[in-house]
Amino acid sequence: MNIHNLKKHLIDLSHPVSMKMPHWPGDPLTVIQSCSNVSCDGYNLNQLTIGEHSGTHLGAPFHFLDQGKTIDQIKLQQLVSTGIKVDISAQTGENADYLATIEDVLRCENDLNCIPQNAVVLFESGWSRYWHQEQQYWGSDEKGMHFPGITLAAADYLVNHWKIAGLGIDTAGIDGGQSKDLKVNRFCAQHDVFHLENLTRLHELSLTFTLFIGALAIERGSGSPCRVLAMQEKVWNEN
């Protein structure tokens, strides 16, 4: 006899920190260097050198606005919030430069019973499958980088109608690879909205979930590498 139980299920939405992971052009490279080891010192200790916006990370408004909140000023309530997923993976499969539209957001909105304020909206492009293939992840050619992002119109709608706390995506940037002015980043900063980039496993998420963002409280920080977790209900079968 099968008994169906709803239980909490955790999903890790972050990539492991590695020296081989993709880095934004011009950003400092990640270095993990052994300083002590058990055989010589009685304990293991590494020195970590990493940029604030390397790997899976949170970008604070201060990243694009001198008067914006720094990473240590973001409210704790915003780091534990309702998450909402917008799936654009079908569109990006045919167009690496696809930018999520208001229509994509409205399709998601139609499936929601209500829209909680201060939610964090994550866009699933499917791009995290290229994380270990750097050329494909950036999509670089003579015309620049090619990876999906979000239109300014969609971001404006989410900020002003949904009253969101943050935006996220499973690519290297919410503006997309072809952006020259990063206007979505700047718009979000001006409206006190943070962003999450280089997420993964968004395909495992349901429409809504609880989101936990483990960002470092770096004094005057513009961002932080972080561990991002989602919790949602899952049906388990017990025999």
Tab-separated table of C-alpha atoms in Angstrom, residues 5-173:
chain	number	residue	atom	x	y	z
A	5	ASN	CA	3.174	12.197	2.226
A	6	LEU	CA	4.003	15.829	1.600
A	7	LYS	CA	7.465	16.528	2.967
A	8	LYS	CA	9.844	19.439	2.724
A	9	HIS	CA	12.448	19.072	-0.001
A	10	LEU	CA	15.617	21.196	-0.242
A	11	ILE	CA	17.247	22.093	-3.557
A	12	ASP	CA	20.692	23.676	-3.836
A	13	LEU	CA	20.515	26.434	-6.462
A	14	SER	CA	24.208	27.340	-6.231
A	15	HIS	CA	27.321	26.157	-8.039
A	16	PRO	CA	30.310	24.981	-5.949
A	17	VAL	CA	33.090	27.568	-5.672
A	18	SER	CA	35.987	26.468	-7.864
A	19	MET	CA	39.057	27.995	-9.489
A	20	LYS	CA	37.791	26.604	-12.817
A	21	MET	CA	34.370	28.275	-12.730
A	22	PRO	CA	33.547	31.011	-15.286
A	23	HIS	CA	34.504	34.570	-14.322
A	24	TRP	CA	33.126	37.777	-15.770
A	25	PRO	CA	35.757	39.306	-18.102
A	26	GLY	CA	37.998	41.593	-16.036
A	27	ASP	CA	36.854	40.286	-12.650
A	28	PRO	CA	39.469	38.837	-10.258
A	29	LEU	CA	40.074	35.118	-10.639
A	30	THR	CA	39.183	32.772	-7.808
A	31	VAL	CA	42.179	31.278	-5.998
A	32	ILE	CA	41.965	28.523	-3.375
A	33	GLN	CA	45.389	27.993	-1.817
A	34	SER	CA	46.361	25.626	0.972
A	35	CYS	CA	47.946	27.425	3.929
A	36	SER	CA	48.046	24.561	6.440
A	37	ASN	CA	47.503	20.815	6.370
A	38	VAL	CA	46.886	18.114	8.935
A	39	SER	CA	50.166	16.255	8.399
A	40	CYS	CA	52.331	19.338	9.043
A	41	ASP	CA	50.166	21.640	11.147
A	42	GLY	CA	47.513	19.443	12.693
A	43	TYR	CA	44.670	21.091	10.749
A	44	ASN	CA	43.632	22.009	7.207
A	45	LEU	CA	43.231	25.665	6.225
A	46	ASN	CA	42.815	27.270	2.817
A	47	GLN	CA	43.112	30.898	1.778
A	48	LEU	CA	40.264	31.964	-0.504
A	49	THR	CA	40.575	34.878	-2.923
A	50	ILE	CA	37.343	35.623	-4.759
A	51	GLY	CA	35.494	38.544	-6.311
A	52	GLU	CA	32.189	39.630	-4.813
A	53	HIS	CA	30.391	38.741	-8.046
A	54	SER	CA	31.993	35.386	-8.831
A	55	GLY	CA	30.099	32.109	-8.990
A	56	THR	CA	26.540	32.040	-7.706
A	57	HIS	CA	26.235	35.451	-6.096
A	58	LEU	CA	23.970	38.239	-4.901
A	59	GLY	CA	24.458	41.755	-6.224
A	60	ALA	CA	23.397	44.570	-3.904
A	61	PRO	CA	22.026	47.919	-5.150
A	62	PHE	CA	25.407	49.462	-4.224
A	63	HIS	CA	26.934	47.508	-7.129
A	64	PHE	CA	25.454	50.057	-9.542
A	65	LEU	CA	24.490	52.953	-7.277
A	66	ASP	CA	26.772	54.770	-4.823
A	67	GLN	CA	23.766	55.615	-2.641
A	68	GLY	CA	22.349	52.089	-2.850
A	69	LYS	CA	22.231	49.532	-0.057
A	70	THR	CA	25.393	47.553	0.510
A	71	ILE	CA	25.248	43.794	0.968
A	72	ASP	CA	25.366	44.082	4.768
A	73	GLN	CA	22.369	46.458	4.709
A	74	ILE	CA	19.966	44.089	2.953
A	75	LYS	CA	17.166	43.104	5.322
A	76	LEU	CA	17.238	39.581	6.697
A	77	GLN	CA	13.575	39.168	5.731
A	78	GLN	CA	14.593	39.599	2.088
A	79	LEU	CA	17.123	36.782	2.345
A	80	VAL	CA	14.397	34.346	3.446
A	81	SER	CA	11.436	34.934	1.185
A	82	THR	CA	8.893	33.499	-1.213
A	83	GLY	CA	10.426	32.525	-4.532
A	84	ILE	CA	8.554	32.464	-7.845
A	85	LYS	CA	9.860	30.794	-11.005
A	86	VAL	CA	9.328	32.064	-14.542
A	87	ASP	CA	10.273	29.416	-17.116
A	88	ILE	CA	11.751	30.788	-20.367
A	89	SER	CA	13.768	27.688	-21.280
A	90	ALA	CA	11.661	26.905	-24.363
A	91	GLN	CA	12.389	30.345	-25.813
A	92	THR	CA	16.122	30.280	-25.071
A	93	GLY	CA	16.544	26.906	-26.746
A	94	GLU	CA	16.179	28.636	-30.106
A	95	ASN	CA	17.632	32.039	-29.229
A	96	ALA	CA	20.710	32.504	-27.027
A	97	ASP	CA	20.012	36.249	-26.867
A	98	TYR	CA	16.426	35.828	-25.670
A	99	LEU	CA	15.297	38.369	-23.066
A	100	ALA	CA	12.319	37.538	-20.843
A	101	THR	CA	9.293	39.694	-21.652
A	102	ILE	CA	6.224	41.011	-19.854
A	103	GLU	CA	4.272	38.274	-21.656
A	104	ASP	CA	6.463	35.636	-19.979
A	105	VAL	CA	5.742	37.230	-16.612
A	106	LEU	CA	2.001	37.450	-17.296
A	107	ARG	CA	1.831	33.747	-18.172
A	108	CYS	CA	3.357	33.019	-14.782
A	109	GLU	CA	1.027	35.520	-13.113
A	110	ASN	CA	-2.009	33.718	-14.519
A	111	ASP	CA	-0.928	30.536	-12.717
A	112	LEU	CA	-0.556	32.245	-9.336
A	113	ASN	CA	-3.369	32.472	-6.822
A	114	CYS	CA	-1.824	35.599	-5.352
A	115	ILE	CA	1.390	37.569	-5.690
A	116	PRO	CA	3.186	38.057	-2.369
A	117	GLN	CA	5.084	41.305	-1.956
A	118	ASN	CA	8.854	41.140	-1.464
A	119	ALA	CA	9.114	37.905	-3.436
A	120	VAL	CA	12.247	36.963	-5.382
A	121	VAL	CA	11.561	36.027	-9.007
A	122	LEU	CA	13.920	33.522	-10.652
A	123	PHE	CA	14.051	33.076	-14.425
A	124	GLU	CA	14.853	29.591	-15.674
A	125	SER	CA	16.658	29.766	-19.010
A	126	GLY	CA	18.306	26.345	-18.799
A	127	TRP	CA	21.715	27.985	-19.302
A	128	SER	CA	23.299	26.418	-16.228
A	129	ARG	CA	23.808	23.244	-18.280
A	130	TYR	CA	26.770	25.056	-19.879
A	131	TRP	CA	28.462	25.944	-16.572
A	132	HIS	CA	31.349	23.517	-17.199
A	133	GLN	CA	31.608	24.559	-20.866
A	134	GLU	CA	32.837	28.123	-20.575
A	135	GLN	CA	32.735	28.930	-24.287
A	136	GLN	CA	29.078	27.946	-24.472
A	137	TYR	CA	28.234	29.638	-21.155
A	138	TRP	CA	29.445	33.014	-22.430
A	139	GLY	CA	28.518	32.324	-26.053
A	140	SER	CA	31.349	34.653	-27.074
A	141	ASP	CA	32.025	35.511	-30.717
A	142	GLU	CA	33.017	38.561	-32.759
A	143	LYS	CA	29.714	40.216	-31.779
A	144	GLY	CA	30.274	39.812	-28.051
A	145	MET	CA	28.641	37.521	-25.502
A	146	HIS	CA	25.405	35.633	-26.075
A	147	PHE	CA	23.313	34.424	-23.142
A	148	PRO	CA	19.704	35.066	-22.046
A	149	GLY	CA	18.519	37.811	-19.727
A	150	ILE	CA	15.498	39.952	-18.846
A	151	THR	CA	13.980	42.967	-20.626
A	152	LEU	CA	13.745	46.296	-18.851
A	153	ALA	CA	9.971	46.224	-19.412
A	154	ALA	CA	9.650	42.891	-17.586
A	155	ALA	CA	11.821	44.121	-14.713
A	156	ASP	CA	9.783	47.339	-14.499
A	157	TYR	CA	6.535	45.353	-14.304
A	158	LEU	CA	7.885	43.087	-11.564
A	159	VAL	CA	9.232	45.995	-9.535
A	160	ASN	CA	6.198	48.272	-9.817
A	161	HIS	CA	3.331	45.749	-9.930
A	162	TRP	CA	4.648	42.733	-8.043
A	163	LYS	CA	6.735	44.831	-5.598
A	164	ILE	CA	9.561	42.278	-5.675
A	165	ALA	CA	12.658	42.249	-3.465
A	166	GLY	CA	14.952	40.587	-5.980
A	167	LEU	CA	15.485	39.127	-9.451
A	168	GLY	CA	17.548	36.081	-10.367
A	169	ILE	CA	18.608	34.014	-13.366
A	170	ASP	CA	20.700	30.950	-14.232
A	171	THR	CA	23.010	32.883	-16.572
A	172	ALA	CA	25.951	35.230	-16.026
A	173	GLY	CA	23.772	38.338	-15.890
